[in-house]
Structures are given as structure tokens and as C-alpha cells.
C-alpha positions as MATLAB code, in Angstrom:
seq = 'MKKNLYLALFLLCTLSQTVLADNLYNENNYRSLASDKRAHLPGDVLTVLIYENSSASSNADTNLKRKTDIGAQASVNQKSNKAGISINNDFDGGGSVQRSGKLLAQMSVTVTSIEDNGDLVVRGQQLLEINADQQRITVEGRVRPLDIADNNTVLSTRLADAKISYAGYGDLANHQRPGFWSKLFTWVGF';
ca = [
      19.608   30.354  -88.112;
      22.021   31.417  -90.808;
      20.217   29.149  -93.201;
      16.885   30.765  -92.436;
      18.384   34.223  -92.818;
      19.876   33.371  -96.223;
      16.631   31.760  -97.334;
      14.602   34.811  -96.249;
      17.056   37.141  -97.959;
      16.914   35.068 -101.138;
      13.099   35.020 -101.142;
      12.993   38.749 -100.485;
      15.324   39.491 -103.442;
      13.443   37.253 -105.857;
      10.027   38.548 -104.876;
      11.050   42.207 -104.974;
      12.015   42.063 -108.651;
       9.160   41.650 -111.074;
      10.083   39.694 -114.082;
       8.453   40.695 -117.370;
       8.368   38.244 -120.185;
       8.477   39.734 -123.667;
       7.821   38.025 -126.927;
      10.997   37.824 -128.987;
       9.007   37.423 -132.206;
       8.038   40.685 -133.887;
       6.124   40.192 -137.120;
       7.298   43.516 -138.618;
      11.006   42.816 -138.046;
      11.133   39.056 -138.476;
      13.292   37.717 -141.316;
      13.946   34.082 -141.928;
      17.570   33.040 -142.360;
      16.657   31.803 -145.836;
      14.752   34.933 -146.894;
      15.886   37.415 -149.528;
      17.559   40.669 -148.580;
      14.967   43.167 -149.806;
      14.697   46.505 -148.012;
      12.069   46.479 -145.279;
      13.347   48.539 -142.326;
      14.403   52.179 -141.837;
      18.045   52.508 -142.811;
      17.878   49.753 -145.444;
      19.102   50.613 -148.940;
      16.978   50.127 -152.067;
      17.964   50.683 -155.709;
      15.568   52.782 -157.817;
      15.652   52.268 -161.593;
      14.661   55.638 -163.032;
      12.985   55.295 -166.414;
      11.057   58.513 -166.939;
       9.838   59.617 -170.345;
       7.475   62.560 -170.716;
       6.145   64.598 -173.591;
       3.566   67.337 -173.934;
       2.147   69.204 -176.893;
      -0.133   72.214 -177.059;
      -1.479   74.087 -180.104;
      -3.566   77.235 -180.335;
      -4.957   78.947 -183.424;
      -6.814   82.254 -183.382;
      -8.499   83.862 -186.378;
     -10.475   87.069 -185.883;
     -11.977   89.219 -188.657;
     -14.080   92.306 -188.256;
     -15.385   94.630 -190.982;
     -17.455   97.765 -190.500;
     -18.771   99.972 -193.338;
     -20.594  103.250 -192.833;
     -21.749  105.266 -195.803;
     -23.733  108.461 -196.393;
     -24.799  110.247 -199.540;
     -26.440  113.622 -199.929;
     -27.245  115.630 -203.036;
     -28.391  119.249 -203.333;
     -28.858  121.109 -206.687;
     -26.670  118.866 -208.712;
     -23.940  118.846 -206.183;
     -23.313  115.557 -204.686;
     -21.424  114.959 -201.508;
     -20.401  111.560 -200.503;
     -18.809  110.427 -197.307;
     -17.822  106.987 -196.181;
     -15.942  105.236 -193.482;
     -14.608  101.757 -193.771;
     -12.853   99.946 -190.950;
     -11.203   96.597 -191.339;
      -9.612   94.695 -188.482;
      -7.911   91.384 -189.160;
      -6.020   89.314 -186.634;
      -4.516   85.945 -187.240;
      -2.398   84.334 -184.574;
      -1.292   80.954 -183.443;
       1.173   79.167 -181.306;
       2.604   75.778 -180.662;
       4.497   74.351 -177.719;
       6.166   70.960 -177.604;
       8.195   69.566 -174.735;
       9.753   66.222 -174.171;
      12.067   64.856 -171.562;
      13.799   61.590 -170.838;
      15.715   60.541 -167.746;
      17.435   57.180 -167.409;
      19.401   56.453 -164.252;
      19.697   54.102 -161.360;
      20.548   55.099 -157.849;
      20.291   53.847 -154.325;
      17.935   55.388 -151.798;
      17.469   54.842 -148.083;
      14.281   53.776 -146.330;
      13.570   56.667 -143.948;
      10.367   55.401 -142.323;
       7.492   52.965 -142.627;
       3.890   54.139 -143.077;
       1.042   52.618 -141.064;
      -0.074   50.614 -144.116;
       3.430   49.123 -144.545;
       4.630   51.377 -147.385;
       8.296   52.323 -147.236;
       9.150   56.028 -147.412;
      12.412   56.380 -149.351;
      14.743   59.280 -150.084;
      18.157   59.642 -151.643;
      20.339   61.833 -153.772;
      23.301   61.343 -156.044;
      25.848   64.022 -156.893;
      28.071   63.681 -159.948;
      30.918   66.117 -160.500;
      32.549   66.201 -163.921;
      35.062   68.934 -164.827;
      33.711   71.421 -162.250;
      30.110   70.784 -163.374;
      27.782   69.156 -160.889;
      24.712   67.092 -161.654;
      22.371   66.244 -158.796;
      19.614   63.625 -158.898;
      17.174   63.553 -155.991;
      14.511   60.875 -155.537;
      11.861   60.534 -152.864;
       8.527   58.764 -152.581;
       6.665   55.774 -151.156;
       7.169   52.139 -152.182;
       4.933   49.163 -151.566;
       7.040   46.210 -150.371;
       5.407   43.945 -152.956;
       6.735   46.203 -155.759;
      10.341   45.538 -154.732;
      11.931   42.930 -157.007;
      13.975   39.991 -155.755;
      17.207   41.847 -156.558;
      16.164   44.736 -154.236;
      15.250   47.140 -157.058;
      12.087   49.077 -157.834;
      11.048   50.996 -160.962;
      10.526   54.730 -160.561;
       7.065   54.291 -162.077;
       6.167   52.269 -158.961;
       6.968   55.146 -156.569;
       3.879   56.784 -155.103;
       4.090   60.532 -154.472;
       7.349   60.471 -156.433;
       9.528   63.569 -156.574;
      12.392   63.128 -159.001;
      14.700   66.067 -159.596;
      17.631   66.336 -162.013;
      19.564   69.602 -161.945;
      22.939   70.746 -163.194;
      25.236   73.435 -161.799;
      28.486   74.860 -163.101;
      29.961   76.456 -166.220;
      28.103   74.282 -168.722;
      24.744   74.832 -167.030;
      25.370   78.593 -166.776;
      26.133   78.888 -170.506;
      22.863   77.187 -171.408;
      20.832   79.985 -169.809;
      20.056   83.174 -171.765;
      22.192   86.209 -170.955;
      21.109   89.532 -169.499;
      20.633   91.319 -172.845;
      18.674   88.429 -174.297;
      16.355   88.419 -171.278;
      15.931   92.208 -171.501;
      15.055   92.162 -175.223;
      12.606   89.318 -174.653;
      10.980   91.209 -171.789;
      10.659   94.387 -173.893;
       9.178   92.371 -176.744;
      11.892   92.375 -179.424;
];
């Protein structure tokens, strides 16, 4: 009788728990032991090689000339009266703007998420402080996994929706900006 009771209790416990089998293989997370160590999951680190070079040029020339002459002449009994108006308006203007910029750096970013198409969304920032001056580089964008090199690096030109920011703060950066009086005279037109 004890045997039957134990057997019934055992069958009752095993039948009451449903066992779910789950596949241990996940194609998105699977990495072979012999595979390379390129970033592919959120939290992984990727090195971005920033090679940005930009230049822009714009020229404008304006040349406007206007001339108006009005004349009248009247004579009565050997007296002659003459009147005339002459208006000249000349304008000659031009301008030229040239800008160029170059940024060379390398920094590590973190994979924050994975898009539905498999692209990696990355973001990172680097802060350098030298003699109370700070320089901050911020990078964010999307990377295709096939653009990541074997050494876990990607060129900044391969970032989609790239936002690369380089800004400086501190005494040196403050002295490179125009002062109050210079801004005022420029605003007034001097």
C-alpha cells in the first residue's frame, strides 16, 4: 500500500508540472568558439575611426547700374532757359565664403540597440581635459555588421545617420570667441 501511495504521489507530481522545451540555439546571439570578436550585441564595444574632411565654397557677385536723364529746353524772345536732371545709381558688390574642416580621431562607442534589419545603433563620447580646457567628441549612428572590420573597427564614413560633434570648453575656447564690444560693433555695422 505504501508503494502504491508513493507511486501515485510521484505520478501526480510529474504530471502536474508541464515541462517546456526551449531551443538553446538562437541565430541572433550564436557565436562560434572560433569566430572573431566583432561587436554584435547591445553593450558590445566598437572602435570608430573618425576621418572627416569637409570643405565648402560660395561666391556671389552683384553689379547693378542705372542711369536716368531728363532734360527740358525752352526759349522765349532770345532768352533761353534750360533745365536738366541727371540721376546715376551704381552698385557693385560681391562676397566670398570658404570653409573647411578636418577631424581625425578614433574612439570607442557602445552598441545601444539592434534595428530590425540587423543594423547596430552605436553611441559614445570621449572627454579630454588638458590644462582646464575640455574637448568633447560625441559620435552616434547606425552601423551595418558587414562594415565592421576584422579588428572590430569601422570608418566614420560607414556610419548611417551619423552625428559627430567636436566641441571645446574652457579658457582657450572662450578666448577664441569675439568679445562684447566686437559683437556690438558688428551688429551696428561698423
